Amino acid sequence: MPTTEQTRDLPSQYDPAATEAAIYQRWIDAGVFSADEKRSKRNGGDRDPFVIVMPPPNVTAVLHMGHGLNNTVQDVVIRWRRMVGDEALWVPGTDHAGIATQNIMEKQLAAEGKSKADLGREKFIERTVAFVEETGGEILRQLRAIGASADWNRTAYTFSPELSVGVREAFVQLYERGLIYRGHRVIHWCPRCLTSLSDEEAEHSEETGSLYHIAYPVVGAKKNETLTVATTRPETMLGDVAVAVHPDDERYKKLVGKSVLLPIANVEIPIIADEYVDPAFGTGVVKITPAHDPNDFEVGKRHKLSMPVIMSPDGTMANAADAGHRVPAELIGIDRFEARERIIRTLEKSKQLVKVESHQHAVRHCYRCDTVVEPRLSDQWFVKMEPLAKPALQAVRDGTIRILPERWEAVYINWLENIRDWNISRQLWWGHRIPVWYCDSCKCEIVSRTDVSACEKCGGAVRQDDDVLDTWFSSWLFPISTLGWPDKSSAALAAFYPTDDLVTAPEILFFWVARMIMAGYAFMGAAPFHTVYLTGTVRDMNHVKMSKSLGNGIDPLDVVAAYGADALRYTVVAGMGMGADLMLDPKDLERSFAPGRNFATKLWNIGRFLLSNVGSQTVRSVDELSDDELTLPDRWILARLNTAIFECDAALGPARPEKGTWRQEERYIGLRLSEYAESARRFVWNELADWYLETTKTRIAAGGDDAEVARAVLTHAFDYALRLLHPIMPFITETLWQRLPLPVIAERPEFLAVAGWPIAVPLGSDDKSAVTQFDLVREAVGAVRQIRSDYSIPPATMLDVSIRSNRHARVFKDSSPLIGRLSRSTVSVDGQSDTAGAAHAVLTDGTELIVPLGGIVDLKKECTKLRGELEQLDKQLDSLTKRLENEGFISRAPVHVVESERRKRDEWLKRREQLAEKVKAVCGG
RNA sequence: GGGCGAGUAGCUCAGUUGGUUAGAGCGCCUGCCUUACACGCAGGAAGUCGGGGGUUCGAGUCCCUCCUCGCCCACCA
């Protein structure tokens, strides 16, 4: 039957590099990844929509393992749903990434010895657009290499004209609803990026700094009285407008109302009382610098103090318009940290520096360039968050949205409960310009969906706000804007919103996920998705997060080139438990990705076996095989297949809540991809390949009707195995599936990618007994192998195996070729054999395996062990029986508990019976 | 400072409501190039389940306590 023609067809070594790109192209050409609005049930079609919106990578990004992991997860889920028959849509896209992209451009310019000011705003943007056009989207091309089945026709870009319409609409709507306002307050300022940042963009890091105690002389005091303040940032003292003490602080009560002389600046500032001061910290005296500290700003407002700014945007010392001459000439233009040193030296000289303490405190850094941010008073646009947060909070509380792993829900809720207003204006050039125009002649402010060229009121000239919007102000709209919002008649929006799952890294839970949920409610009145799946982090062997700058990263494309996309995907999926980090060794790709590569090779070789042994002749359909044609191994593998399907389904879980919101019992199940991968792997490798495939060899070689049955069942089992694995390993499964000699049925789809997902059927009692019986055979084979190994019997030596079985003589007789071949033994069932000089194995059902050996075999050890077990079991039984005879227990315990205890006792009794038999067999009468 | 999570085999992790001998992958040891596969096959060693205490006939699992890591949040200058 096997021909050289066919085997030549599949090379002996799987070569992913030679096949993957071509398969991907065939999928694309056939439109396999394209979703159709009309097929969605919400648009009158007959399919449930299933939608994932891809977290848009930065347009300048190149693929790293984090993307690899994240997008593999999404692709597995979307491919699974596509096979189930959903109208599956995965929306891809990129983010224009305001600060990040602008930083890259500025670096480019700097390398040419230029600055963005040299170019001017217009030219700078032109150049950035050109750069993005040229290099942007590279990452999306790279995603194709790992098999991402996104609908590329719908590729979105946060800065595209279409999506920009949505950004304006969102701004104007919120403005009209009173949720966007301009605020004059202290915000986080990055002196390197020269822009304000949101609270989330200013990241804390714990640092050891100094706490400087500085003496401010009290004005008009008798004996050189001073007030000592403590500060970590002495340079800001030049902006002090008061010193504050707690109103009830007896130490300072009589000083309130007097003044101190601010050193260096030589300005008199008042001593005020405010509850904000903690008398127990430091000296109980706080310097108040309203323009450079958010708390001081609040104090300043309460006391109607002036708020001089004493620093330039770039972090050098300077007198702003309202600062007079607070900053002395010699400090002007000096960087804030240098100024800090100089001020300290000056104070030291004037004996006003009382002491310096080491101090542990959190310092905020820019999340883009890691520069220490400066609190700074300025005008910014803000979104009022509390009203938006309410429904977002409710959604997670009531189960409309679930977050996996579960523990992140608490983090999410905690953040939303303490939500603060969102600073959305950035002093950058790269981004959506704020849609606000100012008329200088009549001093009005126009907020508009369309560009404004003249003042509505006075017809005078207008100028648009110079600032741009926070990047996240466009990405928070992604699930709606990519589907056509604000065009409410958009077919895509109707068909695919709300979406289903959102898969991303926990780092952007607040930046992005929470805000998307808010936007979903604010603009669509509905949650954007029902499931948030937060992946783990990719780390190296020292548990350090992989990053380009640390040089411990892995380029997914290197892995694809060396071992194939499937190896990458399988390794990632199998190695990542729910929410767990993934450890990989950048110095040893071979070892890191061995699980995936090895498994792909295994699949490949099963395919080669099929091709050479089953051949290309169409097989019979398993549906038409009658019960009495099926052998024990056939029934066993079909039952195991069913179990595997069931386990995969259970691990992947319900794709959506059954009744709109998640019920408690379904809320945290599903999306356990590593369990799904393991179930599928175990079936293919440990059951199909290790056992069933072996049983077919002699049958197929023998030919005849039974060979046809074996061919049919083997092909069917492998067909379904490939289906189960396709979401994880799309390329190799598609390649092999294309060559299967499947039975001719009317609607065989062209691609495995859209072939049906297997459906599990409940096991009948016959199937269950097939499993039990065949497992006994496996046990027998195992026992023989162990005996061989224990007694170092060479493979070539034949063994006579006698089996004494009271129940399964038939099973062993039927399986004797199997036992014989796998162990190179001959088997006789119910044969007489002397126990002297023989190795024994007692199977779980009491069946004895007797293998005559040359030497003497000691059974004493086994006997002692079994007796111990029996003793233990008796003890357990005893106490359980006592409990079940206890009136008090029966009356108090719930019925189901009593019942389960009774069942347990029955099981144990049965087990005891078996064990006793074993003991008898092994230890002798 | 507040909140959360984790400590199980050398490594990465599973362990459902307490219940037979605590599992998997990788690594390790032994023997095999057995015509699908040495990226493989067969067999094996290896865990006082972070420490201590408690509840129970029985604890990796429940309770208390301590230790060690990690994460998120935070305006005490």
CSV table of C-alpha atoms (C1' of nucleotides) in Angstrom, one decimal, chain A residues 13 230 278 281 286 295 359 364 411 420 543 597-598 601-602 605 608 685 689 693-694 697 785-786 789 879 883 904 911, chain B residues 4-5 12-13 19-21 24-27 34 36-37 39-44 57-58 71-77:
chain,number,residue,atom,x,y,z
A,13,GLN,CA,12.0,16.5,8.6
A,230,ALA,CA,11.8,69.9,56.3
A,278,ASP,CA,1.0,66.6,60.2
A,281,PHE,CA,6.2,64.5,60.8
A,286,VAL,CA,5.8,72.8,56.1
A,295,ASN,CA,-0.8,69.7,48.2
A,359,HIS,CA,14.8,59.7,53.5
A,364,ARG,CA,7.6,60.0,40.1
A,411,VAL,CA,-7.3,46.2,41.7
A,420,ARG,CA,-9.1,61.3,39.8
A,543,HIS,CA,12.9,36.5,36.3
A,597,ARG,CA,9.4,22.1,18.3
A,598,ASN,CA,9.3,18.6,19.6
A,601,THR,CA,7.8,17.1,15.0
A,602,LYS,CA,5.7,14.5,16.6
A,605,ASN,CA,5.7,12.0,12.1
A,608,ARG,CA,4.2,10.6,7.8
A,685,TRP,CA,1.1,12.0,22.0
A,689,ALA,CA,0.7,8.0,19.0
A,693,LEU,CA,-1.2,4.0,16.4
A,694,GLU,CA,0.9,1.0,17.5
A,697,LYS,CA,0.4,-1.4,12.6
A,785,ARG,CA,8.1,-3.6,30.5
A,786,GLN,CA,9.0,-2.8,34.0
A,789,SER,CA,13.8,-3.2,32.8
A,879,SER,CA,-13.4,5.6,61.5
A,883,ARG,CA,-19.0,8.2,61.8
A,904,LYS,CA,-17.1,6.8,49.7
A,911,ARG,CA,-11.0,-1.2,47.1
B,4,C,C1',-3.5,41.8,46.7
B,5,G,C1',-0.9,37.4,45.3
B,12,U,C1',8.7,26.3,35.3
B,13,C,C1',4.1,25.1,37.1
B,19,G,C1',-9.5,11.0,51.5
B,20,U,C1',-5.9,5.3,47.9
B,21,U,C1',1.0,5.6,46.4
B,24,A,C1',3.1,17.3,34.1
B,25,G,C1',6.8,19.6,30.9
B,26,C,C1',12.0,20.6,30.8
B,27,G,C1',16.5,18.8,33.2
B,34,U,C1',12.7,-1.5,17.5
B,36,A,C1',6.5,7.5,11.7
B,37,C,C1',9.6,10.1,14.9
B,39,C,C1',13.3,16.9,18.0
B,40,G,C1',12.5,9.6,19.5
B,41,C,C1',11.2,4.9,22.5
B,42,A,C1',11.2,2.2,27.2
B,43,G,C1',12.3,2.2,32.3
B,44,G,C1',14.0,5.0,36.6
B,57,C,C1',-9.7,9.1,62.1
B,58,G,C1',-7.2,11.8,58.0
B,71,C,C1',2.6,42.8,42.1
B,72,C,C1',-0.7,47.0,42.3
B,73,C,C1',-2.0,51.6,44.5
B,74,A,C1',-0.5,56.0,47.6
B,75,C,C1',-0.1,64.2,48.0
B,76,C,C1',3.1,63.1,54.5
B,77,A,C1',6.5,67.7,53.1
